[in-house]
Coordinates of N, CA and C and ligand atoms in Angstrom, one line a residue:
X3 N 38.5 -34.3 -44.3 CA 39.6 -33.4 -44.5 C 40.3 -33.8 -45.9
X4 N 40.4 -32.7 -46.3 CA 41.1 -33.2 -48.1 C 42.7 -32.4 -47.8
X5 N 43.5 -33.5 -48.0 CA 44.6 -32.8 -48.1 C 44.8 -32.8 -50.0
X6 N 46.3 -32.3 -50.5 CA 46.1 -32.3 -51.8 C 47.9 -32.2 -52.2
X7 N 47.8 -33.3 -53.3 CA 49.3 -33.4 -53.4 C 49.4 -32.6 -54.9
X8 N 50.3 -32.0 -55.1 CA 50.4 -31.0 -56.2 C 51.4 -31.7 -57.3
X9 N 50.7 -32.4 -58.9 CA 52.3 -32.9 -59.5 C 51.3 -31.7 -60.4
X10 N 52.8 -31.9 -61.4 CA 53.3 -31.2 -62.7 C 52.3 -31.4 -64.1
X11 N 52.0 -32.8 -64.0 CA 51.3 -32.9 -65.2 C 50.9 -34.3 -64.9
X12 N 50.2 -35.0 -66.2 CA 49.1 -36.3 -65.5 C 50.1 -37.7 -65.6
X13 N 51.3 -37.4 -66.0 CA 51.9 -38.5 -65.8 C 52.7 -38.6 -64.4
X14 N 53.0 -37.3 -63.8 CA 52.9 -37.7 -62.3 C 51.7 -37.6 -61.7
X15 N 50.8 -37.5 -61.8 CA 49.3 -37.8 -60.8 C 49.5 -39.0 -61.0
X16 N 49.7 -39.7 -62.5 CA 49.5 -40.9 -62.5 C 50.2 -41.9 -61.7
X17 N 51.3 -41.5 -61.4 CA 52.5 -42.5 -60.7 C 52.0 -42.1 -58.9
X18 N 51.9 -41.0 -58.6 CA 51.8 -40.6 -57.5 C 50.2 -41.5 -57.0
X19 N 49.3 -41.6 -58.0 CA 48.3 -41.9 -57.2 C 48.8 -44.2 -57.3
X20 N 49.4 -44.5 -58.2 CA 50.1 -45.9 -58.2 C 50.6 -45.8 -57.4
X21 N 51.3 -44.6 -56.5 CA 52.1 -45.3 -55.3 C 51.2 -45.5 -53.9
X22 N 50.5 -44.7 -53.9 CA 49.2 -45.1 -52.8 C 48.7 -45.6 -53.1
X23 N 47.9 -46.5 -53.9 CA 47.5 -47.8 -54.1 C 48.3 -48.9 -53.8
X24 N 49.8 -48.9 -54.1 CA 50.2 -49.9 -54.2 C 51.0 -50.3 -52.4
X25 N 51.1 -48.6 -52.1 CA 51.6 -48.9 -50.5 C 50.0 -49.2 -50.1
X26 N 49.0 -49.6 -50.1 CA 47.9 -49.9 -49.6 C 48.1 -51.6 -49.8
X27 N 48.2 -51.8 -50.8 CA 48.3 -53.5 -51.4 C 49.5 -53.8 -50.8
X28 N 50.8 -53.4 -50.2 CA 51.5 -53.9 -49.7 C 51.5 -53.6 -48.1
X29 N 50.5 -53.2 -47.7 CA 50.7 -53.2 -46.0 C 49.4 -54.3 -46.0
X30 N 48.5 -54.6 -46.7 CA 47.2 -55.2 -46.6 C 47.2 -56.1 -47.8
X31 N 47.7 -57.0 -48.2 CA 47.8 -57.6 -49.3 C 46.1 -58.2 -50.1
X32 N 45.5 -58.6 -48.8 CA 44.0 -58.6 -49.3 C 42.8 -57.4 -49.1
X33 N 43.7 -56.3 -49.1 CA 42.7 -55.1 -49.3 C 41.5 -55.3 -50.3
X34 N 40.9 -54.6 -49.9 CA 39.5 -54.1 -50.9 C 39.6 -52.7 -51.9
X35 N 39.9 -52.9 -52.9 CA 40.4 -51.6 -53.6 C 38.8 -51.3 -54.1
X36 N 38.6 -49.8 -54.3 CA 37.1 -49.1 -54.7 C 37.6 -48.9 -56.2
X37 N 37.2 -49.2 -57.7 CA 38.2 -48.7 -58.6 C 37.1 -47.3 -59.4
X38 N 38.3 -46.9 -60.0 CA 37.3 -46.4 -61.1 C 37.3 -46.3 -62.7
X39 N 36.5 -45.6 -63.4 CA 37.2 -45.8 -64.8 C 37.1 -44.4 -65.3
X40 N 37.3 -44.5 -66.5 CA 37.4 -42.8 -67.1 C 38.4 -42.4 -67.5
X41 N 39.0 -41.5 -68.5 CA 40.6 -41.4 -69.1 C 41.0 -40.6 -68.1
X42 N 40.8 -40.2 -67.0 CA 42.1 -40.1 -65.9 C 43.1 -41.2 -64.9
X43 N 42.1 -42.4 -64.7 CA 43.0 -43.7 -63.9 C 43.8 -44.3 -65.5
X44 N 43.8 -44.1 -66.3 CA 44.3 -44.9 -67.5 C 45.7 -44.7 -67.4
X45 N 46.3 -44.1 -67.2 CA 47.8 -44.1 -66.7 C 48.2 -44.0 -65.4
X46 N 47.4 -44.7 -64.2 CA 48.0 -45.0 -63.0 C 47.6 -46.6 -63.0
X47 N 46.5 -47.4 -64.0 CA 46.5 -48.4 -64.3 C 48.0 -49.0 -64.5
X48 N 48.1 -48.0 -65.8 CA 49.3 -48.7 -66.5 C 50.4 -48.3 -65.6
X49 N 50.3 -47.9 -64.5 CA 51.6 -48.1 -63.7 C 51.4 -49.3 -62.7
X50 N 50.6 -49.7 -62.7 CA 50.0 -50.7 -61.9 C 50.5 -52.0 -62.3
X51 N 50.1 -52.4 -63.7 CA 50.3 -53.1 -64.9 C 51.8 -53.2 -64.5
X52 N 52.9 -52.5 -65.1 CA 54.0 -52.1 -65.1 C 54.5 -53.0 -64.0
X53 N 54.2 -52.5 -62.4 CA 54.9 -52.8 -61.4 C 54.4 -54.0 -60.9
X54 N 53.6 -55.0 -61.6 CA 53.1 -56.1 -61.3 C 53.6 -57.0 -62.3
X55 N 54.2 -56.5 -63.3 CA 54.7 -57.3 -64.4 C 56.3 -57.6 -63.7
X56 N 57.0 -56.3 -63.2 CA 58.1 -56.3 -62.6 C 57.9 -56.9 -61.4
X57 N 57.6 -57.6 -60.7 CA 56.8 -58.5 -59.6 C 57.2 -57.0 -57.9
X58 N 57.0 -55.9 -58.1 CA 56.5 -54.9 -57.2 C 55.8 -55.4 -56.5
X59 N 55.0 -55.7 -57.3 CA 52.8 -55.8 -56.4 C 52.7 -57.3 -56.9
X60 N 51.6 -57.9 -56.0 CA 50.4 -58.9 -56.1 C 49.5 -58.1 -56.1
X61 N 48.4 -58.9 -57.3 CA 47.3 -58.4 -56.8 C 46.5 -59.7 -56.0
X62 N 47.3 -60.9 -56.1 CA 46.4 -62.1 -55.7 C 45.8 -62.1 -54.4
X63 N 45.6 -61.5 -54.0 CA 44.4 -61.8 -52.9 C 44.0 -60.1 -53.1
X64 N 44.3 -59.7 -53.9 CA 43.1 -58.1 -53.8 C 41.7 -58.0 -54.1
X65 N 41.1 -57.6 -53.6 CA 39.7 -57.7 -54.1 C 39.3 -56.2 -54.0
X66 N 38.0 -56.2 -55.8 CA 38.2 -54.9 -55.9 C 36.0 -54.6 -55.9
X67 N 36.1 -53.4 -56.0 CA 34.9 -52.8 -56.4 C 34.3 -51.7 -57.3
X68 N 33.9 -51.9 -58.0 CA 33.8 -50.8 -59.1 C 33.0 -49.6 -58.7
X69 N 33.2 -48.4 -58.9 CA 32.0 -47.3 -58.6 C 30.8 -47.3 -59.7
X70 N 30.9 -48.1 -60.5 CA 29.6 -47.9 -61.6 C 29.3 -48.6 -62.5
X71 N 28.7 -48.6 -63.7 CA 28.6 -49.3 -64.5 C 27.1 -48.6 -65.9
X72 N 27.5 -48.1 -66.9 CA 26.1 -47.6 -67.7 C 25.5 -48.6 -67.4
X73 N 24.2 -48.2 -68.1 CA 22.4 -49.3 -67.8 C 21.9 -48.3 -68.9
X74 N 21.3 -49.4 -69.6 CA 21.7 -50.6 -69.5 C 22.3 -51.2 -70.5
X75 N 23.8 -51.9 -70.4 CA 25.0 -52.2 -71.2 C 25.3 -53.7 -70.5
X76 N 26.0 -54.7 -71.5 CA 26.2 -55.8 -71.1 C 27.5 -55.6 -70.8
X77 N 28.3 -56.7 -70.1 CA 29.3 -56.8 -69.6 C 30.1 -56.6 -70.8
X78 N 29.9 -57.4 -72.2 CA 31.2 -57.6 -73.2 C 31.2 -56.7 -74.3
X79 N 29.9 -55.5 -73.6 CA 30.2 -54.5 -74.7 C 31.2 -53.9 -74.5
X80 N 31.8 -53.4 -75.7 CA 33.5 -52.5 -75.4 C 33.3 -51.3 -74.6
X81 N 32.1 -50.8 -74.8 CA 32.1 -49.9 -73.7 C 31.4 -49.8 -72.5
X82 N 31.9 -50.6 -72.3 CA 30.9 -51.5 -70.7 C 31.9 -51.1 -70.0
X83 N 32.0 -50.4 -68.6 CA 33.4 -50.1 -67.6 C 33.8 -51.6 -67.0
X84 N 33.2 -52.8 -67.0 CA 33.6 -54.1 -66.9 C 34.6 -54.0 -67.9
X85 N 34.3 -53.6 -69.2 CA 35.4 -54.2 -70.4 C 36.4 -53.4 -70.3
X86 N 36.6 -52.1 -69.4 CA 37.4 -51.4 -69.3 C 37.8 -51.6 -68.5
X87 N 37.5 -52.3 -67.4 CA 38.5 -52.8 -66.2 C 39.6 -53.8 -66.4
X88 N 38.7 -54.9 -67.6 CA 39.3 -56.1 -67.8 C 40.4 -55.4 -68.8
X89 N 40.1 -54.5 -69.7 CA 41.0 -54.3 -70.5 C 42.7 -53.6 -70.1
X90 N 42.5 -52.5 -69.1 CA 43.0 -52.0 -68.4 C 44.0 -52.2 -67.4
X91 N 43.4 -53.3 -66.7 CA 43.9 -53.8 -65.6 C 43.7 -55.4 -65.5
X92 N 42.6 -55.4 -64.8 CA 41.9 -57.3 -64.5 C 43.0 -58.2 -65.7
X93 N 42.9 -58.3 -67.2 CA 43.4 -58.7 -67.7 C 44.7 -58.9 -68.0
X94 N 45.7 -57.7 -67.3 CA 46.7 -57.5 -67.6 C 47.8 -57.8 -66.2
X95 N 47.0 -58.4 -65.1 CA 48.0 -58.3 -63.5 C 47.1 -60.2 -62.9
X96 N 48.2 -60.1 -62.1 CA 47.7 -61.3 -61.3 C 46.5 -61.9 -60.5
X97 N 45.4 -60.8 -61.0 CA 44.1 -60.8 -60.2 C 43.3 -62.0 -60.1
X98 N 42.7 -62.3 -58.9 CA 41.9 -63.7 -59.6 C 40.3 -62.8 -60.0
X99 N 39.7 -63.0 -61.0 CA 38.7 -62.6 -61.4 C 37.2 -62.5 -60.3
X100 N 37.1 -63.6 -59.9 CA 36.3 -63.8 -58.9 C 35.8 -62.9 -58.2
X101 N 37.7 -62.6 -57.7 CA 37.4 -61.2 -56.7 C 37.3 -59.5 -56.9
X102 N 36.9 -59.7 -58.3 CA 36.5 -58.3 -59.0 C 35.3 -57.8 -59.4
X103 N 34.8 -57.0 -58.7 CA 33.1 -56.5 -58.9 C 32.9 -55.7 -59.6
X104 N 32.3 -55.8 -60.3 CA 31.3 -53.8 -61.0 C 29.6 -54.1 -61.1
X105 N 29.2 -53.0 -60.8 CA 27.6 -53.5 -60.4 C 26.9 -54.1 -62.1
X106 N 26.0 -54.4 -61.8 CA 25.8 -55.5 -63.4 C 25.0 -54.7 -63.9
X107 N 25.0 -54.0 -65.3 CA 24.6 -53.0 -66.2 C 23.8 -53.7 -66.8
X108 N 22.9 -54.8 -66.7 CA 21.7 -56.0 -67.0 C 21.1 -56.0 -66.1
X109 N 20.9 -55.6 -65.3 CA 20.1 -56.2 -63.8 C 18.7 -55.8 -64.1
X110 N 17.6 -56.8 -63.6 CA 16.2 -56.2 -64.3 C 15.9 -55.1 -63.7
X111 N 16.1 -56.2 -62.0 CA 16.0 -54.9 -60.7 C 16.4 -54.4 -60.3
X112 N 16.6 -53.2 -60.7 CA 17.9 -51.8 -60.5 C 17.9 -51.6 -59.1
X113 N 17.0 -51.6 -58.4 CA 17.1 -51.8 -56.9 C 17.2 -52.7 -55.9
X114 N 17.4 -53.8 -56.7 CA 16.9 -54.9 -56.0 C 19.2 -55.3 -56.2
X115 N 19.8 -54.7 -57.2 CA 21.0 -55.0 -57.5 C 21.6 -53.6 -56.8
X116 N 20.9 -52.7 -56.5 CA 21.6 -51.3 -55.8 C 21.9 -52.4 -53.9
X117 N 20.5 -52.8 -53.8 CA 20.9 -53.8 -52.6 C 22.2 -54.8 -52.2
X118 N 21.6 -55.4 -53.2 CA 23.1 -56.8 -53.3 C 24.6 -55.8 -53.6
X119 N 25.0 -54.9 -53.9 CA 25.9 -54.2 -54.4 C 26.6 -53.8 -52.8
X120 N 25.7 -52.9 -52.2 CA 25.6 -52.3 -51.0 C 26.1 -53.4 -49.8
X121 N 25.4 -54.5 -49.9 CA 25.3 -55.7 -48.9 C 26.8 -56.3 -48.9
X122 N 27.1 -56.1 -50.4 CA 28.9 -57.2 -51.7 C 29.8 -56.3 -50.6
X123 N 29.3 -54.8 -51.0 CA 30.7 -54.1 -49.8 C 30.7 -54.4 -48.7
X124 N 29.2 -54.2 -48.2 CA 29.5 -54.6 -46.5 C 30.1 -56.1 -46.0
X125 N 30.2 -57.2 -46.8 CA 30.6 -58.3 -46.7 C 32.0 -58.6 -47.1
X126 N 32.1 -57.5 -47.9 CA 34.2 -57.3 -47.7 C 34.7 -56.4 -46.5
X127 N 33.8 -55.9 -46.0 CA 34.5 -55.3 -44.6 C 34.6 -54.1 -45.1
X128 N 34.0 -53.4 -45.8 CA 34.2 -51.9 -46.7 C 35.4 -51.9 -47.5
X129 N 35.5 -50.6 -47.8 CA 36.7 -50.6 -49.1 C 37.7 -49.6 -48.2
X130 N 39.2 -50.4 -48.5 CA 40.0 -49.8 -47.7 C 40.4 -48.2 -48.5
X131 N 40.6 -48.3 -49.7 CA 40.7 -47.2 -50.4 C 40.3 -47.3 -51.7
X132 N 39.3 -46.2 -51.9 CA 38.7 -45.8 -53.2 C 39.5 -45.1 -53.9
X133 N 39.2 -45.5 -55.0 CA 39.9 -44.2 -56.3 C 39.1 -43.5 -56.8
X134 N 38.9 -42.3 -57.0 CA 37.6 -41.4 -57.6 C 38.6 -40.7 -58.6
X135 N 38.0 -40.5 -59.7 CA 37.8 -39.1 -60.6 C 37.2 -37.9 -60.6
X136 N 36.9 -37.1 -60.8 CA 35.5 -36.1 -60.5 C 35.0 -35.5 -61.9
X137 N 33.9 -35.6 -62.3 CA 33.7 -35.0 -63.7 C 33.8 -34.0 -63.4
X138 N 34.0 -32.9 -64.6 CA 33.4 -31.8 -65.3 C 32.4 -30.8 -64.2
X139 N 31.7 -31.5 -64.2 CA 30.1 -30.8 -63.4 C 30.5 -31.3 -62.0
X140 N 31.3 -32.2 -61.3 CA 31.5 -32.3 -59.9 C 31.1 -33.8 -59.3
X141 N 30.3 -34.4 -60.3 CA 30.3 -36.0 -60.3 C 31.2 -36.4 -59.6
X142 N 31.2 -37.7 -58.5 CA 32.1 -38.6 -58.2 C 31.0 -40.0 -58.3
X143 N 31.6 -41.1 -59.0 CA 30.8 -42.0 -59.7 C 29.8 -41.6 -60.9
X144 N 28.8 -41.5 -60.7 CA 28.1 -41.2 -61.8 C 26.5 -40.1 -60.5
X145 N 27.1 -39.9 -59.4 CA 26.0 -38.8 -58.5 C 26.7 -37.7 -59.2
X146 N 25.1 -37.5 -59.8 CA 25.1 -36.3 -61.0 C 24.5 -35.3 -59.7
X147 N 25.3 -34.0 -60.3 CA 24.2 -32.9 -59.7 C 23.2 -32.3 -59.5
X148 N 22.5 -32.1 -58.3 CA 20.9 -32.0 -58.2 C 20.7 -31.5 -57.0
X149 N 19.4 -31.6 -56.6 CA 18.8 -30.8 -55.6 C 19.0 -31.8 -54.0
X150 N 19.1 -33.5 -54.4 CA 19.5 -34.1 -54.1 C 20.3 -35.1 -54.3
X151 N 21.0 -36.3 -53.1 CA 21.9 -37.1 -53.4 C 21.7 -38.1 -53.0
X152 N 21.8 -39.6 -53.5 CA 21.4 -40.8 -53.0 C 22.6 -41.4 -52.5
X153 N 21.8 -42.1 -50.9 CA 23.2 -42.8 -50.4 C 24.1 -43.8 -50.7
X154 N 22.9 -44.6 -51.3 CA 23.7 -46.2 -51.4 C 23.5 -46.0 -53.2
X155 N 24.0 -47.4 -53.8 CA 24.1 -47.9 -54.8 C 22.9 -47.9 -55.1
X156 N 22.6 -47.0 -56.6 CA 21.5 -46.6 -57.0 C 21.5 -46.7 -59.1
X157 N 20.3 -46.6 -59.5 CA 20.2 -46.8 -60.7 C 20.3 -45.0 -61.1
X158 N 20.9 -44.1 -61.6 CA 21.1 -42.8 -62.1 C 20.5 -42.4 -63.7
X159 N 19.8 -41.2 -63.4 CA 19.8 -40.7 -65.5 C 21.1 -39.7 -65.3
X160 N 21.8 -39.9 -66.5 CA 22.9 -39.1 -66.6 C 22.6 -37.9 -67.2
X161 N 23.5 -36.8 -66.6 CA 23.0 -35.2 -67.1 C 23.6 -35.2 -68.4
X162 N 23.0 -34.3 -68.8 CA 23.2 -34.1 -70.6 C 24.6 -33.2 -70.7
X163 N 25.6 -33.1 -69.7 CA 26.7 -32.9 -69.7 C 27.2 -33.8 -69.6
X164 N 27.2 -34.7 -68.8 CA 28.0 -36.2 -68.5 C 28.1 -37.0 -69.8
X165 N 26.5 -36.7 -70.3 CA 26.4 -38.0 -71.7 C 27.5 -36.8 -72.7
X166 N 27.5 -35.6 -72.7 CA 28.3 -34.9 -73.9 C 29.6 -35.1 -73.7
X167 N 30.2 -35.6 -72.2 CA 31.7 -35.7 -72.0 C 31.8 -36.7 -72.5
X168 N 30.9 -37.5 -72.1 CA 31.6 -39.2 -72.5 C 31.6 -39.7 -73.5
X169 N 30.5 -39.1 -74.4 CA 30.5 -39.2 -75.9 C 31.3 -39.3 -76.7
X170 N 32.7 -38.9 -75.7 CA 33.7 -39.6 -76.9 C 34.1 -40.0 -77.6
X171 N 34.1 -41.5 -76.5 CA 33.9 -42.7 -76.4 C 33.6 -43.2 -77.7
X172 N 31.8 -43.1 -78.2 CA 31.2 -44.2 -78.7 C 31.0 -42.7 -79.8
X173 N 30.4 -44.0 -80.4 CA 30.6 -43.6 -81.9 C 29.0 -42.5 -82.3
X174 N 28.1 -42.0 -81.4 CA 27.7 -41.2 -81.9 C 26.7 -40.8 -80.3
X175 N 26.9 -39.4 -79.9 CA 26.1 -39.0 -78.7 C 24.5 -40.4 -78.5
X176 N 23.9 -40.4 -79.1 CA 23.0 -40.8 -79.6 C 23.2 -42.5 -78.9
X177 N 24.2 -42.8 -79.1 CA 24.7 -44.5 -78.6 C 24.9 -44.3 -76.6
X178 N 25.2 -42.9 -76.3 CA 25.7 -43.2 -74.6 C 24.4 -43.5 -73.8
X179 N 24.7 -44.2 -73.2 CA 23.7 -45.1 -72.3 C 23.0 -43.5 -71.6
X180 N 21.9 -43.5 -71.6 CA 21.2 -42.5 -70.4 C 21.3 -42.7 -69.0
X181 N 21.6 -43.9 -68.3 CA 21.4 -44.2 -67.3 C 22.5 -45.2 -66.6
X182 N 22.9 -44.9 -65.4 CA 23.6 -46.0 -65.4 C 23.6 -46.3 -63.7
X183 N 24.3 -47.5 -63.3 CA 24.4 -47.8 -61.9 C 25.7 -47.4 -61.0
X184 N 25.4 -46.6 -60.1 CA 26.5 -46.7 -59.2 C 26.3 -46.5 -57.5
X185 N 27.4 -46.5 -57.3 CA 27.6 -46.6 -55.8 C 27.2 -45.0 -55.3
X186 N 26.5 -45.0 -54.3 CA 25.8 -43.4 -53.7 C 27.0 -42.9 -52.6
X187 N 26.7 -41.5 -52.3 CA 27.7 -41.3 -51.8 C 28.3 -41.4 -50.5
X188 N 26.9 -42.8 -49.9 CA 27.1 -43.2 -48.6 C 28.5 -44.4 -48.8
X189 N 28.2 -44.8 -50.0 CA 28.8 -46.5 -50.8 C 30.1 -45.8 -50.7
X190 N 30.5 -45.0 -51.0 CA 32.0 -44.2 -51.1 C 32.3 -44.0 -50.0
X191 N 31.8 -43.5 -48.8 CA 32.1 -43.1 -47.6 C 32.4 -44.6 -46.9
X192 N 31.9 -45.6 -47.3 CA 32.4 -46.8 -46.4 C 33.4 -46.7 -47.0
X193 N 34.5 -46.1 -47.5 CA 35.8 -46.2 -47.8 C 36.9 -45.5 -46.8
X194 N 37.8 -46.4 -46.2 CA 38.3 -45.5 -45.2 C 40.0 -44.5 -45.7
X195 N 40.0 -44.7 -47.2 CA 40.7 -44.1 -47.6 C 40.2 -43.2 -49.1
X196 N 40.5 -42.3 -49.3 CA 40.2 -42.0 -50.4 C 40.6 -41.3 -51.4
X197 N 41.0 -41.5 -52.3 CA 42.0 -40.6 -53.3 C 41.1 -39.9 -54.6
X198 N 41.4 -39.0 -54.9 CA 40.7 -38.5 -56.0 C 41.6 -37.8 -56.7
X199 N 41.4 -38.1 -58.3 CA 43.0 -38.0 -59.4 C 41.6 -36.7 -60.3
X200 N 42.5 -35.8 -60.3 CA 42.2 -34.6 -61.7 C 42.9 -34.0 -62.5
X201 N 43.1 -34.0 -63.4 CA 43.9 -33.2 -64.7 C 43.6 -32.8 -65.9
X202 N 43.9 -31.4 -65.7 CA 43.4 -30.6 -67.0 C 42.7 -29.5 -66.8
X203 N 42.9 -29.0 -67.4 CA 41.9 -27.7 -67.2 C 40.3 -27.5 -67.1
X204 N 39.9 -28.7 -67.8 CA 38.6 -28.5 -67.6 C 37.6 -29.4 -66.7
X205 N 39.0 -29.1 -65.6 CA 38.1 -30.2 -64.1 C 38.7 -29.0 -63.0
X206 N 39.1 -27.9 -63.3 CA 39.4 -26.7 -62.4 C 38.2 -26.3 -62.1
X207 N 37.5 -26.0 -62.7 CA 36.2 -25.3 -61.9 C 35.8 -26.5 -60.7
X208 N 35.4 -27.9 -60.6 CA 34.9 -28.4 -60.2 C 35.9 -28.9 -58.9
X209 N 37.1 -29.0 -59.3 CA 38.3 -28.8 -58.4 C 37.9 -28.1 -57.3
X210 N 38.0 -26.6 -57.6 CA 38.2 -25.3 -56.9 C 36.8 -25.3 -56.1
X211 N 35.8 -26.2 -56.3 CA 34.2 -26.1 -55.9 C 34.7 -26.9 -54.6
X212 N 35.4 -27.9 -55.0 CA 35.5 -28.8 -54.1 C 36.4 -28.6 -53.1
X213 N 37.7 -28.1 -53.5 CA 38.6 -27.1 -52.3 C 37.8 -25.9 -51.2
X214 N 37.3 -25.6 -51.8 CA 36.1 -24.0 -51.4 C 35.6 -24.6 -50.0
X215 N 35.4 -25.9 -50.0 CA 35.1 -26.1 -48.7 C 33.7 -26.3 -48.2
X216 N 32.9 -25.7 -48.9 CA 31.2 -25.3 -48.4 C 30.5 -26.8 -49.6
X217 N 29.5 -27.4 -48.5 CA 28.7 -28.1 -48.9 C 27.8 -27.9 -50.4
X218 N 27.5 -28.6 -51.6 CA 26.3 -28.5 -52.3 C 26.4 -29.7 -53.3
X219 N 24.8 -30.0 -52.9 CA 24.6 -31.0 -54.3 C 24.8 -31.0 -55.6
X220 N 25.3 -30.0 -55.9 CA 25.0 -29.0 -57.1 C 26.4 -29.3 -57.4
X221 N 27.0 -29.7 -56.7 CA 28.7 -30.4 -57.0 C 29.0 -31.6 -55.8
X222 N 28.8 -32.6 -56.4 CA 28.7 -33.7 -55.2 C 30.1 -33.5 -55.1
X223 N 30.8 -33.6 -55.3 CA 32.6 -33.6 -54.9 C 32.7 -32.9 -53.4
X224 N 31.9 -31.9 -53.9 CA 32.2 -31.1 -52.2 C 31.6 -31.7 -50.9
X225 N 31.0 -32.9 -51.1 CA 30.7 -33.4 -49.9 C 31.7 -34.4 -49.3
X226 N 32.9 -34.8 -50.2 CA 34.2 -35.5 -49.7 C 34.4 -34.3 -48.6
X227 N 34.1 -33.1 -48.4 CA 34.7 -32.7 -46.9 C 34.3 -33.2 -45.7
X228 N 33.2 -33.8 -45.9 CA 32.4 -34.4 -44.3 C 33.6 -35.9 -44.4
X229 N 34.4 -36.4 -44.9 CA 35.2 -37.6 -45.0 C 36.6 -36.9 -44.5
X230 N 36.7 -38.2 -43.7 CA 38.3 -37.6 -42.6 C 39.4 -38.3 -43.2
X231 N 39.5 -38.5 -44.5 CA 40.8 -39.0 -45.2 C 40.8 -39.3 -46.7
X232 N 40.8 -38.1 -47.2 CA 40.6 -37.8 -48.6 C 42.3 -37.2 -49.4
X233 N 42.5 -38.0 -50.4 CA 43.4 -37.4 -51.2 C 43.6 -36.8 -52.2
X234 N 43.5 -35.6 -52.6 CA 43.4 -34.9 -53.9 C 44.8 -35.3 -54.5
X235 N 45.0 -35.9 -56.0 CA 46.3 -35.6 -56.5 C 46.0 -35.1 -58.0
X236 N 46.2 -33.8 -57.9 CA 45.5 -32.8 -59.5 C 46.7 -32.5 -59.9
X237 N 47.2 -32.1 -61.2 CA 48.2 -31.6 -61.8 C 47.9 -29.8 -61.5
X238 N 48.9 -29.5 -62.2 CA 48.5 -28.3 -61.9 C 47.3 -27.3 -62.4
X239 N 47.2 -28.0 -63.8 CA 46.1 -27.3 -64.6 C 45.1 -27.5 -63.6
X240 N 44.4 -28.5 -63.1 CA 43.2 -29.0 -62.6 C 43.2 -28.2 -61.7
X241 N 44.7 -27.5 -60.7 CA 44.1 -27.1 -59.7 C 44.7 -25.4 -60.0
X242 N 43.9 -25.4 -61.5 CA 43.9 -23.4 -61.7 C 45.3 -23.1 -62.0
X243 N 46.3 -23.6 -61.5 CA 47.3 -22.6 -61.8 C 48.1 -22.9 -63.0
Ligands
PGA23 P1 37.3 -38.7 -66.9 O1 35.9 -38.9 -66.1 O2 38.3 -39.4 -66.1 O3 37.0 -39.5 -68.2 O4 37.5 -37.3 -67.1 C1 36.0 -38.6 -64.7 C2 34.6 -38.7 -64.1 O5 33.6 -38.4 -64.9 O6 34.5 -39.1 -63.0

């Protein structure tokens, strides 16, 4: 069931989705946070940041999990979602490092690290609540759209839409990784909470795919309806109006 909380613009998505996180970290102080990256969590980080500096939150006993990671990218390249975790957040709050995952964008054996990944969550007791984004095309992690969908933590080629969004980023289409590692959309459903942040106009189509209610691979988002605790928080652009 997707409920959906309605703000104004992305600086309330951003606070609104920090405050369910952070009432998560304070009923459950060693929760399992699912994270994600992408310039939509970039200002609920920094509210994170914020209210951990103001001693609000611990994160000391939080332990986290990433949804992805390009492949193949080392950890200390700048545009490694590790470097963006660290940069973001990890670096900036009371975390102990230890307890912070993202699947390893060097792994020889893409499957053999889709396993260990799979096995990392099941050994934290699942993820109490995930943060998702949704691309453009209906992505949640890097489950690009297709005819099919993989469950668990899997090695992905990215659609030639994904590599043209993210190309932002790096300094020439040509440099974005083709491929990368993430969690399937079984790895997400071991989350017994789940929030998903959207803003802007050009995540309304994929929005409204996902409100519509009807199943398709063809926008993995819309399979968050088979999950009994889903939180949409979109500004208003994102959700059309
Ligand atoms: P974005 O990416 O936050 O950079 O728009 C979201 C996503 O692709 O999941």
């Amino acid at each position: 069931m997707i409920r959906t909380i309605v703000c104004s613009d992305y600086a309330e998505m951003s606070r609104r989705a920090a405050d369910i996180v952070e009432a998560e970290m304070l009923l459950k102080p060693d929760c399992v946070l699912g994270l994600a990256t992408g310039s939509t969590p970039e200002g609920m980080y920094a509210e994170l940041v914020k209210d951990n500096r103001d001693g609000k939150i611990s994160f000391a006993a939080v332990r986290t999990v990433n949804l992805d990671e390009y492949y193949p990218l080392a950890p200390d390249n700048d545009q490694s979602y590790r470097y963006f975790m660290n940069y973001h957040l990890f670096d900036k709050v009371d975390i102990d490092k230890a307890n912070t995952n993202v699947p390893d964008g060097l792994a020889a054996d893409t499957v053999a690290e889709g396993q260990r990944y799979e096995a990392l969550i099941d050994s934290m007791g699942g993820i109490d609540l995930q943060v998702l984004g949704i691309g453009r095309n209906g992505h949640i992690g890097f489950n690009e759209p297709g005819a099919s969908l993989d469950t668990y933590t899997h090695c992905t080629d990215l659609t030639p839409s994904t590599i043209e969004a993210n190309s932002r980023n790096f300094a020439s289409i040509d440099d974005v990784p083709k491929q990368a590692m993430t969690m399937g959309i079984g790895s997400i459903f071991k989350a017994r909470r789940i929030i998903v942040m959207a803003s802007g106009k050009e995540k309304a189509d994929a929005v409204a795919c996902m409100l519509a209610g009807e199943l398709d691979t063809n926008c993995p988002a819309t399979l968050l309806n088979l999950h009994r605790d889903v939180i949409l928080i979109a500004d208003r652009a994102a959700l059309g109006e």
